[in-house]
Short mmCIF file of C-alpha atoms in Angstrom, two decimals:
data_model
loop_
_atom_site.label_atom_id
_atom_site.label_comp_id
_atom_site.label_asym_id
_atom_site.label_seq_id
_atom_site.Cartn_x
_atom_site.Cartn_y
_atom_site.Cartn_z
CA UNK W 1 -45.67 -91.21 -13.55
CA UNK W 2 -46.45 -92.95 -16.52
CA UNK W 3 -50.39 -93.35 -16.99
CA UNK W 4 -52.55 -96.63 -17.82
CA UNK W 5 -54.20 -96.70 -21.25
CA UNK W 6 -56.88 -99.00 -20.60
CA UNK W 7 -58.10 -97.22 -17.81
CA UNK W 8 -60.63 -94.08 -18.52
CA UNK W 9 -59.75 -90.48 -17.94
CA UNK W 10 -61.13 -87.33 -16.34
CA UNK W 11 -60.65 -83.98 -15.69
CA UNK W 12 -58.93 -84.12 -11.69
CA UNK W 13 -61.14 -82.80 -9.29
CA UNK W 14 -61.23 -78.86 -9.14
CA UNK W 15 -60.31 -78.31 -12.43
CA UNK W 16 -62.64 -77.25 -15.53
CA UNK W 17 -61.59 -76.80 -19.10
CA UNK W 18 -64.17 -73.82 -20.64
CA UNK W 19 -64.33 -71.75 -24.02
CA UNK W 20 -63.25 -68.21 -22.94
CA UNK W 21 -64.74 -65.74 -25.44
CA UNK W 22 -62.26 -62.71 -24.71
CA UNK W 23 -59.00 -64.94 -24.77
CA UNK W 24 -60.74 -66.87 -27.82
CA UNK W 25 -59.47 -70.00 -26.34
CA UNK W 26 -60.09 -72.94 -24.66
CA UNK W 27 -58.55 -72.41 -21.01
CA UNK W 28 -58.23 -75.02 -18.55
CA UNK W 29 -58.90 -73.92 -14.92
CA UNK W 30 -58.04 -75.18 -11.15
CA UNK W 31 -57.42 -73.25 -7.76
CA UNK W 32 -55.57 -70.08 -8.26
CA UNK W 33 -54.65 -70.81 -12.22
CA UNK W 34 -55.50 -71.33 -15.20
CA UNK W 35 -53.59 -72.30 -18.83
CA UNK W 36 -54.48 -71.50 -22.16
CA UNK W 37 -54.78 -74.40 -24.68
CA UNK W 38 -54.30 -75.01 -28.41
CA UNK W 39 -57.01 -75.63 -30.62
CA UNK W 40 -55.58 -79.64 -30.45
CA UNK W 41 -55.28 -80.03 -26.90
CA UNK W 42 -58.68 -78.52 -26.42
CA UNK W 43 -60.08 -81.09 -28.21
CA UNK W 44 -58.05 -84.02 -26.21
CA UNK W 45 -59.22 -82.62 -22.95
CA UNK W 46 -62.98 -82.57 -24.48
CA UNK W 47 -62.73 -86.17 -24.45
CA UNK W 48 -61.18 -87.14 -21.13
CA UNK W 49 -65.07 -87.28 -19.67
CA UNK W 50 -64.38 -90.23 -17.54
CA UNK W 51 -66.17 -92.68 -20.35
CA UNK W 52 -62.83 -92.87 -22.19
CA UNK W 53 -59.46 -94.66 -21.95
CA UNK W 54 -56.91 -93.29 -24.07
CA UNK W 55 -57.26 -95.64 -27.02
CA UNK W 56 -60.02 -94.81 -27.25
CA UNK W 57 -59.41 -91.51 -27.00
CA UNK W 58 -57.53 -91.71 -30.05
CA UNK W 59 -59.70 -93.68 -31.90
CA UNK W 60 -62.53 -90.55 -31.44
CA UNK W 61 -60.33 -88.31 -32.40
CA UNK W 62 -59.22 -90.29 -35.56
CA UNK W 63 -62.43 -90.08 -36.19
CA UNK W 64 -63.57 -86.57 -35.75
CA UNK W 65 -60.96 -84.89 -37.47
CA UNK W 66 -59.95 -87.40 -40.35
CA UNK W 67 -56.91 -88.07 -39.24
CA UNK W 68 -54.36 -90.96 -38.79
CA UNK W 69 -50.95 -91.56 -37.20
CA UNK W 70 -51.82 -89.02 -33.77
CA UNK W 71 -51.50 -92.12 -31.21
CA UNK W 72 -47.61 -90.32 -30.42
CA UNK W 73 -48.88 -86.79 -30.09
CA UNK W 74 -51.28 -87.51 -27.93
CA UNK W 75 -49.64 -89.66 -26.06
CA UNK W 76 -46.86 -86.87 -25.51
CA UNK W 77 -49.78 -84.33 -24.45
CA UNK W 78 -52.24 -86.84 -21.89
CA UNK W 79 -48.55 -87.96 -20.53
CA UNK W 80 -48.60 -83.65 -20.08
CA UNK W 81 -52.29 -83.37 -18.73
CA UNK W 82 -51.03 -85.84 -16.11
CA UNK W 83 -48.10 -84.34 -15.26
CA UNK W 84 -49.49 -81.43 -14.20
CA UNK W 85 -52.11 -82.97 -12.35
CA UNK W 86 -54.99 -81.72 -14.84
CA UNK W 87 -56.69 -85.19 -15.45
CA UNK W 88 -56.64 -88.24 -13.89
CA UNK W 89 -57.40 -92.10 -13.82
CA UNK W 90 -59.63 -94.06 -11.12
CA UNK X 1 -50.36 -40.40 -24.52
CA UNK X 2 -49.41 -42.93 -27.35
CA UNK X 3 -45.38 -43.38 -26.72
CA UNK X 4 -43.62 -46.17 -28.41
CA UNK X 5 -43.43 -48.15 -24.96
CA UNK X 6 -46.77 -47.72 -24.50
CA UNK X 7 -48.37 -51.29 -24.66
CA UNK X 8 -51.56 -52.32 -25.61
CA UNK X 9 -53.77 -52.81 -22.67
CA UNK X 10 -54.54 -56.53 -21.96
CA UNK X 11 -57.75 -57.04 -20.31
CA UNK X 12 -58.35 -58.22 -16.31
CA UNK X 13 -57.63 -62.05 -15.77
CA UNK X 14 -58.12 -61.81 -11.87
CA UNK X 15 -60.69 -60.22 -10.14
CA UNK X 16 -59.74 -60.34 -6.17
CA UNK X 17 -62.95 -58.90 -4.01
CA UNK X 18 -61.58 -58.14 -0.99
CA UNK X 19 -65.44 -58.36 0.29
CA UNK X 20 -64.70 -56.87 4.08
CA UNK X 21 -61.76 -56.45 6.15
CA UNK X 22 -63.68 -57.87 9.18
CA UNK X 23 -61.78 -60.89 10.37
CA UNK X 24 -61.50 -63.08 13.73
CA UNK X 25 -58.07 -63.23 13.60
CA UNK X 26 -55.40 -61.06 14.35
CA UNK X 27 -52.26 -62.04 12.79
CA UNK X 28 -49.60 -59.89 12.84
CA UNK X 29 -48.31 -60.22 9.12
CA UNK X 30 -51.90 -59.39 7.38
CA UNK X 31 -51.73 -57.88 4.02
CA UNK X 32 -55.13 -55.60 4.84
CA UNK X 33 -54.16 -51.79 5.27
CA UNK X 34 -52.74 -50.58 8.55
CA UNK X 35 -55.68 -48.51 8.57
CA UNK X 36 -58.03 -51.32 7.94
CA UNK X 37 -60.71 -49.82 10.30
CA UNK X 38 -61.25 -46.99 7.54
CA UNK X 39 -62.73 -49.37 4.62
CA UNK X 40 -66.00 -50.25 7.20
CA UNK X 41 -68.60 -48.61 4.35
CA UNK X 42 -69.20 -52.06 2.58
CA UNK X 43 -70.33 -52.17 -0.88
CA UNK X 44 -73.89 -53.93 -1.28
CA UNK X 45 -74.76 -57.03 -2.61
CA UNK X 46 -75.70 -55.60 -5.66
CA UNK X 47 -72.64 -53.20 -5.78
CA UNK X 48 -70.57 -56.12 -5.99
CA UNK X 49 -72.75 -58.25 -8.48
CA UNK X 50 -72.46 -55.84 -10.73
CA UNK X 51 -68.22 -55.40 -10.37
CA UNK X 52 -68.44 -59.40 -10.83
CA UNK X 53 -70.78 -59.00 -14.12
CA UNK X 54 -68.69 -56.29 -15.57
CA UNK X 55 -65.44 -57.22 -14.72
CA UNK X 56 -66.28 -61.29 -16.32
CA UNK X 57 -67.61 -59.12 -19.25
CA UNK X 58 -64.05 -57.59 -19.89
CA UNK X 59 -62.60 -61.37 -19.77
CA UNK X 60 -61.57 -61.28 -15.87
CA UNK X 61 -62.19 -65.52 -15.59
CA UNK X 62 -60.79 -66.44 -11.74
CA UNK X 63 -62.33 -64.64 -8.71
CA UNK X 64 -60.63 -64.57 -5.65
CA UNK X 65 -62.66 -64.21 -2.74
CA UNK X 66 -60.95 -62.66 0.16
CA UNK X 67 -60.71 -60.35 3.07
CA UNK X 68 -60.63 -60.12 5.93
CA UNK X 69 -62.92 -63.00 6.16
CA UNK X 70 -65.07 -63.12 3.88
CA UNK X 71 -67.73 -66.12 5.43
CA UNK X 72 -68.53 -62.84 7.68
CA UNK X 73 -70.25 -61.69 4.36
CA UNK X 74 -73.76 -62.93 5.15
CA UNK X 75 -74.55 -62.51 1.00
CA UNK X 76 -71.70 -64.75 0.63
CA UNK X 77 -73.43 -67.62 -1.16
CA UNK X 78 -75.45 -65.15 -3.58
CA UNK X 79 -72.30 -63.41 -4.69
CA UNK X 80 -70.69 -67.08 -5.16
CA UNK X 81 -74.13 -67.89 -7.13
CA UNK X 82 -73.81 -64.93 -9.25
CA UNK X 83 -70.05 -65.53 -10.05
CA UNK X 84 -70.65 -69.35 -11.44
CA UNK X 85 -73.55 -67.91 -13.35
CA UNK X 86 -71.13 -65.67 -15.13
CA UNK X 87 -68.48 -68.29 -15.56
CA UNK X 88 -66.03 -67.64 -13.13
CA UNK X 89 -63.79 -70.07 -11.37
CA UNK X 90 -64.58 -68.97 -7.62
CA UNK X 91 -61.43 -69.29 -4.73
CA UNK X 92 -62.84 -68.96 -1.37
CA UNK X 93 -59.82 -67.74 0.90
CA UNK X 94 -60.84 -68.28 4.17
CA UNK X 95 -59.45 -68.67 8.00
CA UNK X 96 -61.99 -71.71 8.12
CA UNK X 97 -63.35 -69.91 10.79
CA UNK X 98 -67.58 -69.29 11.16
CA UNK X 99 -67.24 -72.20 8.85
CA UNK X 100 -69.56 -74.93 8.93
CA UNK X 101 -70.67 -78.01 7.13
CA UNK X 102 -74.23 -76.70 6.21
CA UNK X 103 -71.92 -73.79 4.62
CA UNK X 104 -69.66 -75.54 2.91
CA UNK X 105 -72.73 -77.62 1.24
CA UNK X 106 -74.35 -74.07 0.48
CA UNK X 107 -71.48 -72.64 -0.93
CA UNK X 108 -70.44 -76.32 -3.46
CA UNK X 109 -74.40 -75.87 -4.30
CA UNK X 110 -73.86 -72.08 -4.91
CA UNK X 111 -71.08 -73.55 -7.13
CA UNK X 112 -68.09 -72.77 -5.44
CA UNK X 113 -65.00 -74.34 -7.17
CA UNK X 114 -62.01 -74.50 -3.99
CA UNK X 115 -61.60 -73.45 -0.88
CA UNK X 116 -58.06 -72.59 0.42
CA UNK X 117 -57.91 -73.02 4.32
CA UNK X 118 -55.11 -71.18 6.16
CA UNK X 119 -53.32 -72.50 8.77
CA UNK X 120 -50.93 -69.95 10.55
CA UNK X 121 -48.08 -72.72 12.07
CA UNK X 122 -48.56 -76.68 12.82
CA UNK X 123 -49.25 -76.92 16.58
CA UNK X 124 -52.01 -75.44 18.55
CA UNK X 125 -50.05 -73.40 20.41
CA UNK X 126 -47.87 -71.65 17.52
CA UNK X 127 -50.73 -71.55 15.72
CA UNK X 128 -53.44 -69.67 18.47
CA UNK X 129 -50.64 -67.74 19.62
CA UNK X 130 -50.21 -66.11 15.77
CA UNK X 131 -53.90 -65.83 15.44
CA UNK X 132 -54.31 -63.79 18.65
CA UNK X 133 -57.43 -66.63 19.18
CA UNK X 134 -57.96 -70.38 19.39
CA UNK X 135 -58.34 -71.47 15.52
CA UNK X 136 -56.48 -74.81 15.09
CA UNK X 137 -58.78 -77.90 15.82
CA UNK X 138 -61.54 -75.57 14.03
CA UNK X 139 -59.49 -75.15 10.80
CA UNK X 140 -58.52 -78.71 10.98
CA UNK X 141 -61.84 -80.16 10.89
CA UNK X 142 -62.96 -77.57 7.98
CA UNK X 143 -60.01 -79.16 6.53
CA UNK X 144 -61.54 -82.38 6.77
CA UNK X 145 -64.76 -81.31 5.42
CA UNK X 146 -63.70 -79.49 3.00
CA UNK X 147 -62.06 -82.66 1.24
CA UNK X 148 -64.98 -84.48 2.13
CA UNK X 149 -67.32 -82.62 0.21
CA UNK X 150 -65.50 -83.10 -3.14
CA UNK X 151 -63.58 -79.88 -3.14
CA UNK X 152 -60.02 -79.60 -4.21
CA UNK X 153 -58.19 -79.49 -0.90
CA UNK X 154 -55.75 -76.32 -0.56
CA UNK X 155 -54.04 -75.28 2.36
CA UNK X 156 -51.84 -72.12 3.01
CA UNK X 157 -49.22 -71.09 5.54
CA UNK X 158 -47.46 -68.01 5.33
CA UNK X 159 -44.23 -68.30 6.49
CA UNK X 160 -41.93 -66.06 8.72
CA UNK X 161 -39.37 -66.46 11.40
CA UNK X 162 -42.20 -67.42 14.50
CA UNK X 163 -42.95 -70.94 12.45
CA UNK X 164 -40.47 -71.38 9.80
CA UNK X 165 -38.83 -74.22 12.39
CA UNK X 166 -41.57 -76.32 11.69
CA UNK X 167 -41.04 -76.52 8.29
CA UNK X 168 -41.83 -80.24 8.12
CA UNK X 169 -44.37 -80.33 10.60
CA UNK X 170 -46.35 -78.16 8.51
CA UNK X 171 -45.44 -80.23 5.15
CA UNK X 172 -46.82 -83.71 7.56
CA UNK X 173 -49.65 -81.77 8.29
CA UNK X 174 -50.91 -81.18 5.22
CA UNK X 175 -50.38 -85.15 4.75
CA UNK X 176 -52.43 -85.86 7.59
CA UNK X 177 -55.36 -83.41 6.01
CA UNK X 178 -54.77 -85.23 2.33
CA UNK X 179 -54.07 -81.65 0.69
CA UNK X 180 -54.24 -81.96 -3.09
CA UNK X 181 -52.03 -77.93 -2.88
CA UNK X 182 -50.08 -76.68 -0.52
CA UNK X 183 -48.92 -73.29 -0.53
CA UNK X 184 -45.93 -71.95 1.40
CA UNK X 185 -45.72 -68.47 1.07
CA UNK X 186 -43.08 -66.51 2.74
CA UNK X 187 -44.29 -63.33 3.80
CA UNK X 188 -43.81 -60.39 1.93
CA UNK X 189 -43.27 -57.30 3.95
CA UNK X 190 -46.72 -55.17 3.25
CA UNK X 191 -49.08 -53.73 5.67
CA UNK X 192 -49.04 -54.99 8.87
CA UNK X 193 -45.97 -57.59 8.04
CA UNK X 194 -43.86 -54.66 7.06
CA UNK X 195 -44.68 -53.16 10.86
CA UNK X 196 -43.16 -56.29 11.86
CA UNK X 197 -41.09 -56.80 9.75
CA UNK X 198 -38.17 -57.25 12.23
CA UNK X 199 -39.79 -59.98 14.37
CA UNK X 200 -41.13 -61.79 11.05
CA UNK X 201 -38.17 -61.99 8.43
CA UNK X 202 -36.24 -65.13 8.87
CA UNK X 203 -32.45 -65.27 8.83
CA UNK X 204 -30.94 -66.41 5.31
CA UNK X 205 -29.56 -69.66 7.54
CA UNK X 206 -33.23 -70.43 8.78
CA UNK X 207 -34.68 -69.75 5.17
CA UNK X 208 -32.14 -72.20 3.45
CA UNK X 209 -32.98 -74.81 5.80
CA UNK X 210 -36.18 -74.42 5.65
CA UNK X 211 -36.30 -74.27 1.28
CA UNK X 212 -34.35 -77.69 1.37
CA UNK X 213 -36.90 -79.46 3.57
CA UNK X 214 -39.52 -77.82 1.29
CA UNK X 215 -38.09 -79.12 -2.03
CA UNK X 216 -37.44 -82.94 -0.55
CA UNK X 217 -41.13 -83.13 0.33
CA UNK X 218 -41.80 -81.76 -3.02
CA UNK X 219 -40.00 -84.47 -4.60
CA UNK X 220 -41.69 -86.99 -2.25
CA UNK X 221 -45.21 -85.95 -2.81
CA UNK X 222 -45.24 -85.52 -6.84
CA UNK X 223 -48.26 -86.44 -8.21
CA UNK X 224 -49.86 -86.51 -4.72
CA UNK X 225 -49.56 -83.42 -3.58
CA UNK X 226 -48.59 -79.64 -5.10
CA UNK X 227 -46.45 -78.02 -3.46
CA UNK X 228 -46.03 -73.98 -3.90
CA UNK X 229 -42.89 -72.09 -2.69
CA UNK X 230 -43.52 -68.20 -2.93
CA UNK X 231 -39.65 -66.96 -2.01
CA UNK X 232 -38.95 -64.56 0.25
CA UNK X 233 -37.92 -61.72 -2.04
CA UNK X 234 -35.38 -59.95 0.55
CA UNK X 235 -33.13 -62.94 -0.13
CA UNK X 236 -33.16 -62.96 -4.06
CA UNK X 237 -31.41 -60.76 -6.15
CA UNK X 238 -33.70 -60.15 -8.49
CA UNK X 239 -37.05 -58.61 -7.88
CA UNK X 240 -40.36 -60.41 -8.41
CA UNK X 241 -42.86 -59.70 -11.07
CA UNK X 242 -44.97 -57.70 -9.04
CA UNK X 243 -48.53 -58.48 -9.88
CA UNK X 244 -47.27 -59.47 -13.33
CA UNK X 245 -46.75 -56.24 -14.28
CA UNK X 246 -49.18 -53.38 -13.18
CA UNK X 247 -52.16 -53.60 -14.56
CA UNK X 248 -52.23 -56.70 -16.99
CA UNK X 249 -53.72 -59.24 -14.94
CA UNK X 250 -55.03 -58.33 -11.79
CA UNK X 251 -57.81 -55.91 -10.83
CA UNK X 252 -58.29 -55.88 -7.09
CA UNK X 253 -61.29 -54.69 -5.12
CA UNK X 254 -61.15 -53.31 -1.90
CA UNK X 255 -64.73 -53.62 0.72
CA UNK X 256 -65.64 -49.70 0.26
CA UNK X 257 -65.30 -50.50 -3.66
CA UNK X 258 -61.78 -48.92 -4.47
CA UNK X 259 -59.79 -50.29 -7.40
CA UNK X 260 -56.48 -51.22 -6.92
CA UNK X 261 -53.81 -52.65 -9.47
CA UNK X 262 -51.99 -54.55 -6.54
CA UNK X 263 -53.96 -54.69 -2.86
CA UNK X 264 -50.72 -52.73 -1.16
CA UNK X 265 -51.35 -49.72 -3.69
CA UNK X 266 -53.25 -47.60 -1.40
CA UNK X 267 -50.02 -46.08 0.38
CA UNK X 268 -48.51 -44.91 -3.01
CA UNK X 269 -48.55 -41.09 -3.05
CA UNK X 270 -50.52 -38.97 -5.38
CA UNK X 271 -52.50 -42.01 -6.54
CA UNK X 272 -56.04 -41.06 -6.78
CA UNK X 273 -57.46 -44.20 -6.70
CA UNK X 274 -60.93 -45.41 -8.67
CA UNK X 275 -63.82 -46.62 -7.31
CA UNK X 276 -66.30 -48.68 -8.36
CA UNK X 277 -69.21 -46.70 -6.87
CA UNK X 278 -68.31 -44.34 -9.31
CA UNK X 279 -66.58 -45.57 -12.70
CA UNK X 280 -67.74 -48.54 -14.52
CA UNK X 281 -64.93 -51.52 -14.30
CA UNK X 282 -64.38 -50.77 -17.84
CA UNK X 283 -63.32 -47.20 -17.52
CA UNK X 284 -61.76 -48.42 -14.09
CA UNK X 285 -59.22 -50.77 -15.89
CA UNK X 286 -58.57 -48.47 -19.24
CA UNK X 287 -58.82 -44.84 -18.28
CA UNK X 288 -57.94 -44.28 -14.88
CA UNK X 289 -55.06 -42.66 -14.26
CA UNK X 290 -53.70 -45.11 -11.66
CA UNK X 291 -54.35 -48.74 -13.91
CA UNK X 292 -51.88 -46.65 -16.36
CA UNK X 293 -49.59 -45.11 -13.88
CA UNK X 294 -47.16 -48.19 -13.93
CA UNK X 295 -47.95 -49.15 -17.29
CA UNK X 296 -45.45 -50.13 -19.70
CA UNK X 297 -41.52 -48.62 -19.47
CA UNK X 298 -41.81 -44.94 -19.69
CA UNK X 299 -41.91 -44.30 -16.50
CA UNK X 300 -38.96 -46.52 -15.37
CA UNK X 301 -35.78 -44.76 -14.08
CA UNK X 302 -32.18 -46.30 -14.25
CA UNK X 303 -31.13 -48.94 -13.78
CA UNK X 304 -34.70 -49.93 -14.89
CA UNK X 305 -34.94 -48.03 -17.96
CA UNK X 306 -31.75 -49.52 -19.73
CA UNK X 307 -32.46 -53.27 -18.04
CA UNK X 308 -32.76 -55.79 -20.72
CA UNK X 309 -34.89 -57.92 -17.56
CA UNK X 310 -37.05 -55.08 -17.74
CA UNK X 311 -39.14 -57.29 -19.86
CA UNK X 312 -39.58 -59.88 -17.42
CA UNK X 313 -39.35 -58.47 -13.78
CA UNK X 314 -40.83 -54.86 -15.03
CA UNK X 315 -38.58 -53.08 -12.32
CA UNK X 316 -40.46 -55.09 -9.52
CA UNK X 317 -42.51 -53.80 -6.67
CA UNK X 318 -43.93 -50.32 -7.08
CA UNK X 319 -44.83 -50.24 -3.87
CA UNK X 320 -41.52 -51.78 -1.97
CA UNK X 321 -39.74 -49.52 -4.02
CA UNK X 322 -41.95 -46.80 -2.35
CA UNK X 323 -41.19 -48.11 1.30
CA UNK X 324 -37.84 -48.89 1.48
CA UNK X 325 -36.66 -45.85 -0.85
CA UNK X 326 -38.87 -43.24 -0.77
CA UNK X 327 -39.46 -42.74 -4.61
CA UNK X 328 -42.36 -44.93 -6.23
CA UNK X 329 -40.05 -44.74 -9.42
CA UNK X 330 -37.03 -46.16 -8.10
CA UNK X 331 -36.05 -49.84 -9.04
CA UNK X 332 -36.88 -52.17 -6.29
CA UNK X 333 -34.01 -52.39 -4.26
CA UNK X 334 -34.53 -56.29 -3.61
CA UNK X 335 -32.54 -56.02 -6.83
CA UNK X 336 -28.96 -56.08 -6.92
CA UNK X 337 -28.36 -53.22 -10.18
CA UNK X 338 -30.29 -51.30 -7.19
CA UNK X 339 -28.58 -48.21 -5.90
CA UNK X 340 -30.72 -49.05 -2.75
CA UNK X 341 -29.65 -52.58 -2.43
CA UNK X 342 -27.94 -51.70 0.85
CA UNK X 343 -31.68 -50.84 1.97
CA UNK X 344 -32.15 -54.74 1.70
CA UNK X 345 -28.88 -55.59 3.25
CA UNK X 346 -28.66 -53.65 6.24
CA UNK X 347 -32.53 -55.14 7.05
CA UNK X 348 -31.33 -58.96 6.96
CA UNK X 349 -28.07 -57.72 8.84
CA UNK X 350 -30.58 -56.78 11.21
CA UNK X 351 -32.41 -59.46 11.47
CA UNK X 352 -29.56 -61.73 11.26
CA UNK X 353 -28.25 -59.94 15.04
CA UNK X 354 -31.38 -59.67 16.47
CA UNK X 355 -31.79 -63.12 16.52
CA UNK X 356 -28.30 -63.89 17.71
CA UNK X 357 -28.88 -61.36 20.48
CA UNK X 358 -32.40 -62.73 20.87
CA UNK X 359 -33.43 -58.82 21.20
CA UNK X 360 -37.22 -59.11 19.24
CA UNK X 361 -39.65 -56.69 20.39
CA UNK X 362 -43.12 -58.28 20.94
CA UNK X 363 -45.36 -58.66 17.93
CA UNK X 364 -48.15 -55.92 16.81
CA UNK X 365 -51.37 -57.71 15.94
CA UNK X 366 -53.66 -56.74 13.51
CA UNK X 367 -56.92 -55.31 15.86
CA UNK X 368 -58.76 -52.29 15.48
CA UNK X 369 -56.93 -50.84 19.01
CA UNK X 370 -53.73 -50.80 17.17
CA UNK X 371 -54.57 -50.20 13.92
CA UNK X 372 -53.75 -46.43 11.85
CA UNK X 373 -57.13 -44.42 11.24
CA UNK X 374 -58.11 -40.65 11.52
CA UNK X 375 -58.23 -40.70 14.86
CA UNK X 376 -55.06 -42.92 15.91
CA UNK X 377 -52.55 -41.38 13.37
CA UNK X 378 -49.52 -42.20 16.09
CA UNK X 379 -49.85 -45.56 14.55
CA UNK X 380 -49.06 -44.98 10.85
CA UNK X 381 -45.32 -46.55 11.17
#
């Protein structure tokens, strides 16, 4: 299901994204799993607070990191996040 | 003890606390012991703060919290406290019975994260029957409450050949309840399931119907609803990877505080196992001889040793291999390079006639009056 990019994102009920010293990773954790992240879809995640919509999203991120030209990769990874029922939109 | 196929040890990801075997029900697959009635000398609250605290400490991040029942735990809610306080994502696995709305809003305050509700078929009757007590309008209305509190809604039916017919009555049901996961596990044949195994294990025909119906609903409900299938390992030809891999992930706990690398590993032979009353989780998980019994390949016989899936499936089940051959060693026979396969075989030939012939023997349920202990041995089989 594609996902609506005016519309602000959260993490879906249940599910908590946390720093995990001994893995030395961002994790993202629901009912009876969790997933390891990358340093870069750590930070995505961060920002899906429920204040956000995904242009936004980029825009912070832009922003943050000095970057340009990441509206495709994370694009690719939200369209991910939803997929696999880790965020969601209201 | 440094071979080359010796692998680093990776620390505890899972930390099951089996917190009592005590349970309402009765149903007659339960993965608890045979001998259940033996485990009655409960750790303390502070026994099992401190396996939470040093367990966390050694990177252990979900906590399953089990039984038995565990809501007969009347320190449920501090242990639940303690376990957010440490940063762990807490699963309450639970009959929904003794539940209650005043404990459910306890337990979310306590910061519980889920609550997985099982549901043993999708009518009263099937259902009650299973249980050995009436449990199905109760569990339904936890159901309810459970969602309407804010938690993630998770419901789980182990399946077998008493309620794999309603298949899709148990995949509307969790519609009606709004489940956000359902899990349909096919029993696996430990404990008391293996003592039944012969009334419980569905014919290949029944399983393949009931997998198709599964996997349309699956379709149906993506992005509403997920859906897990655990398979029925007697019908694969290729065994599961059993705990992924013996002592790499999960570290379970039983009530009287002994460690176990899988929660069937208590009828291996010669395995002296840990317990926390006495080692630290630390030396539990690194030293003891039986976390590094199963560890790595060296121990693997053929077909095993030689496997290039060795990697992946890590010979399977220590302990099937133990009950359906004899040798804790031996591949497990589910798989096909198994010299034992026929084991497997010759069971769903079995099961296959018995239901033609309509020749089951009545179920054993899991109760203390036919359970295995010191003074019962008769019922050890």
């Amino acid at each position: 299901m594609a996902f609506n990019t005016t519309l602000s994102i959260n993490l879906a009920p249940g599910h908590r994204l946390q720093w995990e010293e001994a893995q030395n990773a961002y994790v993202i954790l629901y009912p009876e799993g969790m997933v390891e992240l990358n340093q870069t879809s750590a930070e995505i995640l961060k920002l899906c607070t429920g204040e956000l919509c995904f242009d936004e999203i980029v825009a912070r991120l832009e922003q943050l990191f000095n970057v340009q030209n990441i509206t495709d990769d994370v694009h690719e990874f939200i369209q991910v996040a939803f997929d696999n029922g880790w965020i969601k939109q209201t | 003890m440094a071979g080359l196929n010796k692998p680093d040890i990776t620390p505890p990801r899972w930390l099951l606390a089996e917190l009592t075997y005590a349970c309402p029900l009765q149903c007659p697959y339960c993965s608890n012991p045979i001998n259940y009635p033996d485990y009655n000398n409960e750790l303390s609250t502070d026994d099992w703060k401190r396996v939470l605290s040093e367990a966390r400490k050694m990177g252990a991040v979900q906590l399953g919290l089990s039984g038995g029942e565990p809501l007969v735990r009347q320190d449920l809610v501090e242990i639940v406290s303690h376990g957010r306080e440490l940063g762990y994502y807490s699963n309450l696995i639970t009959s929904g019975l003794t539940l209650n709305e005043k404990r459910i809003l306890e337990l979310k305050n306590a910061g519980l994260d889920h609550i997985q509700i099982s549901f043993q078929a999708s009518s009263a009757e099937v259902n009650d029957f299973l249980a050995g007590t009436q449990a199905f309008q109760q569990k339904k209305d936890m159901a309810r409450l459970v969602k309407k509190h804010g938690y993630p809604m998770v419901l789980c039916v182990v399946i077998h050949r008493q309620n794999i017919h309603q298949m899709r009555e148990i995949l509307e049901l969790a519609i009606e309840l709004d489940a956000d996961y359902l899990e349909l596990a096919n029993t696996q044949y430990y404990g008391w399931a293996h003592r039944n195994r012969d009334q419980l294990l569905p014919t290949k025909e029944q399983f393949t119907e009931a997998e198709n119906i599964a996997q349309q609903y699956k379709q149906k409900l993506e992005g509403k609803m997920k859906i897990y299938y655990v398979v029925p390992d007697y019908y694969e030809d290729r065994p599961k990877a059993c705990m992924n891999g013996w002592g790499t992930t999960f570290l379970t706990i039983a009530p009287d505080g002994t460690a176990l690398p899988c929660h069937a590993a208590a009828q291996l032979p010669d395995m002296q196992l840990p317990n926390v009353r006495e080692f630290s989780i630390n030396e539990i998980w690194n030293q003891s001889a039986a976390f590094n019994w199963f560890r790595g390949d060296e121990w693997m016989k053929q077909p095993c040793r030689s496997c290039p899936e060795k990697t992946r499936d890590y010979g399977g089940c220590r302990c099937q291999a133990y009950m359906l051959t004899g040798d804790m060693y031996a591949a497990d026979p589910v798989c096909s390079k198994s010299p034992d396969h026929a084991t497997i075989t010759s069971i769903t030939e079995t099961t296959q006639e018995n239901d033609l012939n309509n020749e089951d023997q009545p179920l054993i349920f899991r109760n203390p009056k036919n359970a295995a202990h010191r003074h019962n041995p008769d019922n050890s089989k």
